Amino acid sequence: MPIVDRILMGPGPCNPYPEATEALTRPMLGHLDPVFLDILDETCERLRAVWRTGNPVTLPLSGTGSAGMEAAFVNTVGPGDVVVIGVNGLFGERMCDVAGRCGATVVQVAARWGRPLDPEEVIAAHPHPKLIAAVHAETSTGVRNDIAAVGDGKGDALMLADCVTSLGGIPVAVDDWRVDIAYSGTQKCLGVAPGLAPFTINGQALERRQERPQSWYLDLGMISEYATAKGARKYHHTAPVAMITSLHAGLGAVMAEGLDAALQRHADCGLLLQDGLQKMGLELFAAEGYRLPELTTVVVPDGVDDIAVRSTLLERYGIEIGGGVGPYAGKVWRIGCMGHTARVANVTLLLAALAEILGR
Ligand SMILES: *Cc1c(COP(=O)(O)O)cnc(C)c1O
């Protein structure tokens, strides 16, 4: 089979930074090799910089973004704990599923898909929840939720933020926003292949964590004795050495560009794309003022065949975009501009390709 190269403009994975891809070809190192441990330590340090946190327990968890979601809940929530969850898309719904499996009493605060959560409503949903959780960047709808506002009014509750599609794409400030626990994924705006879940948790949340979480593999206490330990490292599971080395390199590319410059690049590409789509007469789905630059949702025009357009983009132009999910399957397109994909050249090509296919 020939090697196929795509422009990945779906909801993830994105095209990885070339530095991240190159790192995957390096000779294997042992997971306790001092050379690898230096790479791991520096990866955690770089993650602290992109999360904007001083949390010592900041690390890449083994597994995709969903492993981060599961680790967040399983380590902090047990039977009977009250958890308030903001739900305005698929990933908010998933959080409710995961929290429910931990035995939590889930209080849902819903907003219509395509609209942001009302932070006041989330804060007021329960007088003393153990945890409040919300998705920062809802990848199912292209909407940004105001995490800082929820963090500001969280009271004694722990604040958990899903930053899978926000980290590296739009500003995230864990410490300033009073977020206690957050997770992300490598394949969205961080510009690395899928496989790791960057994770951060502060001291207050660690103090209130489950002593013996229901998951052995995702037990943060045991994982941090390897990943963020000073001095002697305790084996828990074999670290995904190649993936961590790749993340290290991808974050290195972001640092070399400058985090602010990388965020600006995402912002510029998103604006250019959204402007171009509207000039073509297409309707954006996410509410104005809350649109993510890194993930744009577009209403599939009446009479247009969703699947035919997406296959033509893939086959004729090598561009992948995503379809809608849940109630919006077949009704919206989801166009990602994340990581290394977030380049003007890609936006220009997609707009021209879409214009040609749609005859606009
Ligand atoms: C992609 C995504 C996830 C899940 O990540 P996987 O890497 O697919 O496991 C969770 N939350 C949000 C907001 C996402 O976009």
CSV table of C-alpha atoms and ligand atoms in Angstrom, one decimal:
chain,number,residue,atom,x,y,z
A,1,MET,CA,0.0,0.0,0.0
A,2,PRO,CA,1.3,3.5,-0.8
A,3,ILE,CA,1.8,5.9,2.0
A,4,VAL,CA,-1.1,8.3,2.1
A,5,ASP,CA,-0.6,11.9,3.2
A,6,ARG,CA,-3.6,14.0,4.3
A,7,ILE,CA,-4.4,17.5,5.4
A,8,LEU,CA,-6.2,16.7,8.6
A,9,MET,CA,-8.9,19.4,9.2
A,10,GLY,CA,-11.3,17.3,11.2
A,11,PRO,CA,-11.9,17.4,15.0
A,12,GLY,CA,-8.5,15.6,15.5
A,13,PRO,CA,-6.1,14.2,14.9
A,14,CYS,CA,-4.4,17.2,13.3
A,15,ASN,CA,-1.2,17.0,11.3
A,16,PRO,CA,1.6,16.7,13.9
A,17,TYR,CA,4.5,19.2,13.9
A,18,PRO,CA,7.4,17.8,11.8
A,19,GLU,CA,9.5,17.8,15.0
A,20,ALA,CA,7.0,15.5,16.7
A,21,THR,CA,7.0,13.1,13.8
A,22,GLU,CA,10.7,13.0,13.5
A,23,ALA,CA,11.1,12.2,17.2
A,24,LEU,CA,9.1,9.0,16.6
A,25,THR,CA,11.9,7.6,14.5
A,26,ARG,CA,14.6,7.8,17.3
A,27,PRO,CA,16.2,4.6,18.7
A,28,MET,CA,14.2,3.2,21.6
A,29,LEU,CA,15.3,4.0,25.2
A,30,GLY,CA,14.3,2.2,28.4
A,31,HIS,CA,11.7,3.9,30.5
A,32,LEU,CA,14.2,4.1,33.4
A,33,ASP,CA,17.1,5.3,31.3
A,34,PRO,CA,18.4,8.5,32.7
A,35,VAL,CA,18.5,10.1,29.3
A,36,PHE,CA,14.8,9.3,28.8
A,37,LEU,CA,14.0,10.5,32.4
A,38,ASP,CA,15.5,13.9,31.5
A,39,ILE,CA,13.2,14.0,28.4
A,40,LEU,CA,10.2,13.1,30.6
A,41,ASP,CA,11.1,15.8,33.2
A,42,GLU,CA,11.5,18.4,30.5
A,43,THR,CA,8.2,17.3,29.0
A,44,CYS,CA,6.4,17.9,32.3
A,45,GLU,CA,8.2,21.2,32.6
A,46,ARG,CA,7.0,22.2,29.1
A,47,LEU,CA,3.5,21.1,30.0
A,48,ARG,CA,3.5,23.3,33.1
A,49,ALA,CA,4.4,26.2,30.7
A,50,VAL,CA,1.5,25.5,28.3
A,51,TRP,CA,-1.0,24.9,31.2
A,52,ARG,CA,0.3,28.0,32.9
A,53,THR,CA,0.6,26.2,36.2
A,54,GLY,CA,3.1,25.5,38.9
A,55,ASN,CA,1.5,22.2,39.8
A,56,PRO,CA,4.2,19.6,40.6
A,57,VAL,CA,1.8,16.8,39.5
A,58,THR,CA,1.7,17.8,35.8
A,59,LEU,CA,2.4,14.9,33.5
A,60,PRO,CA,1.5,13.0,30.3
A,61,LEU,CA,-0.9,10.2,31.1
A,62,SER,CA,-0.8,7.1,29.0
A,63,GLY,CA,-3.9,7.0,26.7
A,64,THR,CA,-5.8,9.5,24.7
A,65,GLY,CA,-7.8,12.4,26.0
A,66,SER,CA,-10.5,10.0,27.3
A,67,ALA,CA,-8.0,8.5,29.7
A,68,GLY,CA,-7.5,12.0,31.1
A,69,MET,CA,-11.2,12.4,31.6
A,70,GLU,CA,-11.5,9.0,33.3
A,71,ALA,CA,-8.4,9.7,35.5
A,72,ALA,CA,-9.8,13.1,36.5
A,73,PHE,CA,-13.1,11.5,37.8
A,74,VAL,CA,-11.9,8.2,39.1
A,75,ASN,CA,-9.2,9.9,41.3
A,76,THR,CA,-11.4,12.6,42.8
A,77,VAL,CA,-15.0,11.3,42.9
A,78,GLY,CA,-16.5,8.3,44.8
A,79,PRO,CA,-20.0,7.0,45.6
A,80,GLY,CA,-22.4,9.6,46.7
A,81,ASP,CA,-20.2,12.6,45.9
A,82,VAL,CA,-22.2,15.4,44.3
A,83,VAL,CA,-20.8,16.5,41.0
A,84,VAL,CA,-22.1,19.5,38.9
A,85,ILE,CA,-21.5,19.1,35.2
A,86,GLY,CA,-22.1,21.7,32.5
A,87,VAL,CA,-23.5,20.0,29.4
A,88,ASN,CA,-23.7,21.7,26.0
A,89,GLY,CA,-22.4,19.0,23.8
A,90,LEU,CA,-21.2,15.4,23.4
A,91,PHE,CA,-18.2,15.7,25.7
A,92,GLY,CA,-20.2,17.2,28.6
A,93,GLU,CA,-22.5,14.2,28.2
A,94,ARG,CA,-19.6,11.9,28.4
A,95,MET,CA,-18.4,13.5,31.6
A,96,CYS,CA,-21.8,12.7,33.1
A,97,ASP,CA,-21.4,9.0,32.0
A,98,VAL,CA,-17.9,8.8,33.5
A,99,ALA,CA,-18.9,10.5,36.8
A,100,GLY,CA,-22.0,8.3,37.1
A,101,ARG,CA,-19.8,5.2,36.8
A,102,CYS,CA,-17.7,6.4,39.7
A,103,GLY,CA,-21.0,6.4,41.7
A,104,ALA,CA,-21.3,10.2,41.8
A,105,THR,CA,-24.7,12.0,42.1
A,106,VAL,CA,-24.6,14.0,38.9
A,107,VAL,CA,-26.3,17.4,38.7
A,108,GLN,CA,-26.5,18.4,35.0
A,109,VAL,CA,-26.6,22.0,33.9
A,110,ALA,CA,-27.6,22.1,30.3
A,111,ALA,CA,-27.3,24.6,27.5
A,112,ARG,CA,-28.5,24.2,24.0
A,113,TRP,CA,-25.9,22.7,21.6
A,114,GLY,CA,-24.1,25.6,19.8
A,115,ARG,CA,-24.6,27.9,22.8
A,116,PRO,CA,-22.2,28.4,25.8
A,117,LEU,CA,-22.9,27.4,29.3
A,118,ASP,CA,-24.2,30.0,31.7
A,119,PRO,CA,-21.4,30.1,34.4
A,120,GLU,CA,-23.9,31.6,37.0
A,121,GLU,CA,-26.2,28.7,36.5
A,122,VAL,CA,-23.4,26.2,36.8
A,123,ILE,CA,-22.2,27.8,40.1
A,124,ALA,CA,-25.8,28.0,41.5
A,125,ALA,CA,-26.8,24.4,40.6
A,126,HIS,CA,-25.9,23.0,44.0
A,127,PRO,CA,-25.0,24.6,47.4
A,128,HIS,CA,-21.9,22.4,48.1
A,129,PRO,CA,-20.8,20.0,45.3
A,130,LYS,CA,-17.5,18.2,45.7
A,131,LEU,CA,-16.6,18.9,42.1
A,132,ILE,CA,-17.8,21.2,39.3
A,133,ALA,CA,-16.8,20.1,35.8
A,134,ALA,CA,-17.1,21.7,32.4
A,135,VAL,CA,-15.6,21.4,28.9
A,136,HIS,CA,-13.5,24.4,27.9
A,137,ALA,CA,-13.7,23.8,24.1
A,138,GLU,CA,-16.7,21.7,23.1
A,139,THR,CA,-15.4,19.9,20.0
A,140,SER,CA,-18.9,18.6,19.1
A,141,THR,CA,-20.2,22.1,18.6
A,142,GLY,CA,-17.3,24.5,18.2
A,143,VAL,CA,-18.3,26.5,21.3
A,144,ARG,CA,-16.0,27.9,24.0
A,145,ASN,CA,-17.2,27.8,27.6
A,146,ASP,CA,-16.0,30.4,30.2
A,147,ILE,CA,-14.0,28.3,32.6
A,148,ALA,CA,-12.5,31.3,34.4
A,149,ALA,CA,-16.0,32.5,35.4
A,150,VAL,CA,-16.9,29.1,36.8
A,151,GLY,CA,-13.6,28.8,38.6
A,152,ASP,CA,-14.1,32.3,40.1
A,153,GLY,CA,-17.4,31.3,41.7
A,154,LYS,CA,-16.7,27.6,42.6
A,155,GLY,CA,-16.5,28.2,46.4
A,156,ASP,CA,-15.2,25.1,48.2
A,157,ALA,CA,-15.8,22.8,45.2
A,158,LEU,CA,-13.0,21.4,43.1
A,159,MET,CA,-13.0,22.7,39.6
A,160,LEU,CA,-12.3,20.3,36.7
A,161,ALA,CA,-11.8,21.5,33.1
A,162,ASP,CA,-11.7,19.4,29.9
A,163,CYS,CA,-9.0,21.2,27.9
A,164,VAL,CA,-8.6,18.5,25.2
A,165,THR,CA,-9.4,20.9,22.3
A,166,SER,CA,-8.2,24.1,24.0
A,167,LEU,CA,-4.7,23.5,25.2
A,168,GLY,CA,-2.2,24.9,22.7
A,169,GLY,CA,-5.0,26.5,20.6
A,170,ILE,CA,-6.6,29.1,22.8
A,171,PRO,CA,-5.4,30.6,26.1
A,172,VAL,CA,-5.6,28.3,29.1
A,173,ALA,CA,-4.5,29.5,32.5
A,174,VAL,CA,-5.0,26.7,35.1
A,175,ASP,CA,-3.7,28.6,38.2
A,176,ASP,CA,-5.2,32.0,37.4
A,177,TRP,CA,-8.6,30.4,36.6
A,178,ARG,CA,-8.6,28.4,39.9
A,179,VAL,CA,-8.9,25.2,38.0
A,180,ASP,CA,-7.9,22.3,40.3
A,181,ILE,CA,-7.8,19.4,37.8
A,182,ALA,CA,-7.4,19.5,34.0
A,183,TYR,CA,-6.7,17.2,31.2
A,184,SER,CA,-6.0,17.4,27.5
A,185,GLY,CA,-5.0,15.2,24.5
A,186,THR,CA,-1.9,15.3,22.3
A,187,GLN,CA,-3.7,15.1,18.9
A,188,LYS,CA,-5.7,18.3,18.9
A,189,CYS,CA,-4.0,21.7,19.3
A,190,LEU,CA,-0.7,20.4,20.7
A,191,GLY,CA,0.2,19.1,17.3
A,192,VAL,CA,1.3,15.5,18.2
A,193,ALA,CA,-0.1,12.1,17.4
A,194,PRO,CA,-2.9,10.6,19.5
A,195,GLY,CA,-1.8,8.6,22.5
A,196,LEU,CA,-1.2,10.8,25.6
A,197,ALA,CA,-3.3,12.9,27.9
A,198,PRO,CA,-1.5,15.8,29.4
A,199,PHE,CA,-2.8,16.1,32.9
A,200,THR,CA,-2.5,18.5,35.8
A,201,ILE,CA,-3.8,18.5,39.4
A,202,ASN,CA,-3.1,20.8,42.3
A,203,GLY,CA,-2.3,20.1,45.9
A,204,GLN,CA,-5.8,20.8,47.2
A,205,ALA,CA,-7.3,18.3,44.8
A,206,LEU,CA,-4.7,15.7,45.6
A,207,GLU,CA,-5.5,16.1,49.3
A,208,ARG,CA,-9.2,15.4,48.6
A,209,ARG,CA,-8.6,12.6,46.2
A,210,GLN,CA,-9.8,9.0,46.4
A,211,GLU,CA,-7.3,7.1,48.5
A,212,ARG,CA,-7.8,3.9,46.5
A,213,PRO,CA,-9.3,4.8,43.1
A,214,GLN,CA,-11.4,2.2,41.3
A,215,SER,CA,-8.8,2.2,38.5
A,216,TRP,CA,-5.4,0.7,39.2
A,217,TYR,CA,-3.9,1.8,35.8
A,218,LEU,CA,-5.0,5.5,36.3
A,219,ASP,CA,-4.1,5.8,40.0
A,220,LEU,CA,-2.5,9.2,40.1
A,221,GLY,CA,-0.8,8.5,43.4
A,222,MET,CA,1.1,5.5,41.9
A,223,ILE,CA,1.7,7.1,38.5
A,224,SER,CA,3.2,10.2,40.0
A,225,GLU,CA,5.7,8.1,42.0
A,226,TYR,CA,7.2,7.4,38.6
A,227,ALA,CA,6.4,10.3,36.4
A,228,THR,CA,7.0,13.3,38.7
A,229,ALA,CA,9.1,11.7,41.4
A,230,LYS,CA,12.3,13.4,42.5
A,231,GLY,CA,15.1,10.9,42.8
A,232,ALA,CA,14.1,7.2,42.9
A,233,ARG,CA,11.4,6.3,40.3
A,234,LYS,CA,9.0,3.6,41.1
A,235,TYR,CA,7.9,1.4,38.2
A,236,HIS,CA,4.1,1.4,37.7
A,237,HIS,CA,3.6,0.7,34.0
A,238,THR,CA,5.9,1.1,31.1
A,239,ALA,CA,5.9,4.7,29.9
A,240,PRO,CA,5.0,5.1,26.2
A,241,VAL,CA,8.6,6.2,25.5
A,242,ALA,CA,8.2,7.0,21.8
A,243,MET,CA,5.0,9.0,22.4
A,244,ILE,CA,6.5,11.0,25.3
A,245,THR,CA,9.6,11.8,23.2
A,246,SER,CA,7.3,12.9,20.4
A,247,LEU,CA,5.3,15.1,22.8
A,248,HIS,CA,8.6,16.6,24.1
A,249,ALA,CA,9.5,17.5,20.5
A,250,GLY,CA,6.1,18.9,19.6
A,251,LEU,CA,6.1,21.1,22.8
A,252,GLY,CA,9.6,22.1,21.9
A,253,ALA,CA,8.3,23.4,18.5
A,254,VAL,CA,5.6,25.3,20.3
A,255,MET,CA,8.1,26.8,22.7
A,256,ALA,CA,10.5,27.7,19.9
A,257,GLU,CA,7.7,29.5,18.1
A,258,GLY,CA,6.5,31.0,21.4
A,259,LEU,CA,3.2,29.9,23.0
A,260,ASP,CA,1.6,33.3,22.4
A,261,ALA,CA,2.6,33.2,18.8
A,262,ALA,CA,1.2,29.7,18.4
A,263,LEU,CA,-2.1,30.8,20.0
A,264,GLN,CA,-2.2,33.8,17.7
A,265,ARG,CA,-1.6,31.6,14.7
A,266,HIS,CA,-4.7,29.5,15.7
A,267,ALA,CA,-6.7,32.7,16.2
A,268,ASP,CA,-5.7,34.1,12.8
A,269,CYS,CA,-6.5,30.8,10.9
A,270,GLY,CA,-9.8,30.4,12.6
A,271,LEU,CA,-10.8,34.0,11.7
A,272,LEU,CA,-9.7,33.6,8.1
A,273,LEU,CA,-11.6,30.3,7.8
A,274,GLN,CA,-14.8,31.6,9.4
A,275,ASP,CA,-14.7,34.8,7.3
A,276,GLY,CA,-14.2,32.8,4.1
A,277,LEU,CA,-17.0,30.4,4.9
A,278,GLN,CA,-19.4,33.2,5.5
A,279,LYS,CA,-18.4,35.0,2.4
A,280,MET,CA,-19.2,31.8,0.5
A,281,GLY,CA,-22.8,32.2,2.0
A,282,LEU,CA,-22.4,29.4,4.5
A,283,GLU,CA,-23.9,29.6,8.0
A,284,LEU,CA,-21.7,29.1,11.1
A,285,PHE,CA,-23.3,26.9,13.7
A,286,ALA,CA,-21.7,28.1,17.0
A,287,ALA,CA,-23.0,31.2,18.6
A,288,GLU,CA,-21.1,34.4,17.7
A,289,GLY,CA,-18.7,35.5,20.4
A,290,TYR,CA,-18.1,31.9,21.6
A,291,ARG,CA,-16.7,30.4,18.4
A,292,LEU,CA,-13.5,28.4,18.7
A,293,PRO,CA,-10.8,29.4,16.2
A,294,GLU,CA,-9.5,25.8,16.2
A,295,LEU,CA,-12.8,24.1,15.5
A,296,THR,CA,-15.4,25.7,13.3
A,297,THR,CA,-18.9,24.3,12.8
A,298,VAL,CA,-20.7,25.0,9.6
A,299,VAL,CA,-24.4,24.2,8.8
A,300,VAL,CA,-24.6,21.8,5.9
A,301,PRO,CA,-26.6,23.8,3.3
A,302,ASP,CA,-30.1,22.5,2.3
A,303,GLY,CA,-30.0,20.1,-0.5
A,304,VAL,CA,-26.2,19.4,-0.1
A,305,ASP,CA,-25.1,15.8,0.4
A,306,ASP,CA,-22.9,15.8,3.6
A,307,ILE,CA,-21.1,12.6,2.9
A,308,ALA,CA,-20.6,13.2,-0.8
A,309,VAL,CA,-18.9,16.6,0.0
A,310,ARG,CA,-16.6,15.1,2.6
A,311,SER,CA,-15.6,12.1,0.4
A,312,THR,CA,-14.8,14.5,-2.5
A,313,LEU,CA,-12.7,16.6,-0.2
A,314,LEU,CA,-10.8,13.5,0.9
A,315,GLU,CA,-10.4,11.8,-2.5
A,316,ARG,CA,-9.8,14.8,-4.7
A,317,TYR,CA,-7.9,17.1,-2.3
A,318,GLY,CA,-6.7,14.9,0.4
A,319,ILE,CA,-8.4,17.0,3.0
A,320,GLU,CA,-10.3,15.5,5.9
A,321,ILE,CA,-13.0,17.4,7.7
A,322,GLY,CA,-15.5,16.0,10.3
A,323,GLY,CA,-19.2,15.4,10.2
A,324,GLY,CA,-21.6,16.3,13.0
A,325,VAL,CA,-22.3,14.1,16.0
A,326,GLY,CA,-25.3,13.3,18.1
A,327,PRO,CA,-28.4,15.3,17.1
A,328,TYR,CA,-26.3,17.1,14.5
A,329,ALA,CA,-25.0,14.1,12.5
A,330,GLY,CA,-25.4,15.0,8.9
A,331,LYS,CA,-26.4,18.6,9.8
A,332,VAL,CA,-23.0,20.3,10.4
A,333,TRP,CA,-19.4,20.0,9.3
A,334,ARG,CA,-16.7,20.3,11.8
A,335,ILE,CA,-13.5,21.9,10.4
A,336,GLY,CA,-10.4,21.7,12.6
A,337,CYS,CA,-7.4,24.0,12.3
A,338,MET,CA,-5.2,22.7,15.0
A,339,GLY,CA,-1.5,22.2,15.7
A,340,HIS,CA,0.6,22.1,12.6
A,341,THR,CA,-2.6,22.1,10.5
A,342,ALA,CA,-3.3,25.7,11.6
A,343,ARG,CA,-1.6,27.4,8.6
A,344,VAL,CA,-2.9,29.9,6.2
A,345,ALA,CA,-2.1,27.7,3.2
A,346,ASN,CA,-4.4,24.9,4.5
A,347,VAL,CA,-7.2,27.4,5.1
A,348,THR,CA,-6.9,28.8,1.6
A,349,LEU,CA,-6.9,25.4,0.0
A,350,LEU,CA,-9.9,24.2,2.0
A,351,LEU,CA,-11.9,27.3,1.1
A,352,ALA,CA,-11.1,27.0,-2.6
A,353,ALA,CA,-11.9,23.2,-2.6
A,354,LEU,CA,-15.2,23.7,-0.8
A,355,ALA,CA,-16.1,26.6,-3.2
A,356,GLU,CA,-15.4,24.4,-6.2
A,357,ILE,CA,-17.3,21.4,-4.8
A,358,LEU,CA,-20.3,23.5,-3.8
A,359,GLY,CA,-20.2,25.6,-6.9
A,360,ARG,CA,-20.1,28.8,-5.0
B,1,LIG,C1,-11.3,14.6,21.6
B,1,LIG,C2,-12.0,15.0,22.9
B,1,LIG,C3,-12.0,14.1,24.0
B,1,LIG,C4,-11.6,12.7,23.9
B,1,LIG,O1,-10.3,12.5,23.5
B,1,LIG,P1,-9.8,11.2,22.8
B,1,LIG,O2,-8.4,11.5,22.5
B,1,LIG,O3,-10.6,11.0,21.6
B,1,LIG,O4,-9.9,10.1,23.8
B,1,LIG,C5,-12.5,14.6,25.2
B,1,LIG,N1,-13.0,15.8,25.3
B,1,LIG,C6,-13.0,16.7,24.2
B,1,LIG,C7,-13.5,18.1,24.4
B,1,LIG,C8,-12.5,16.3,23.0
B,1,LIG,O5,-12.5,17.1,21.9
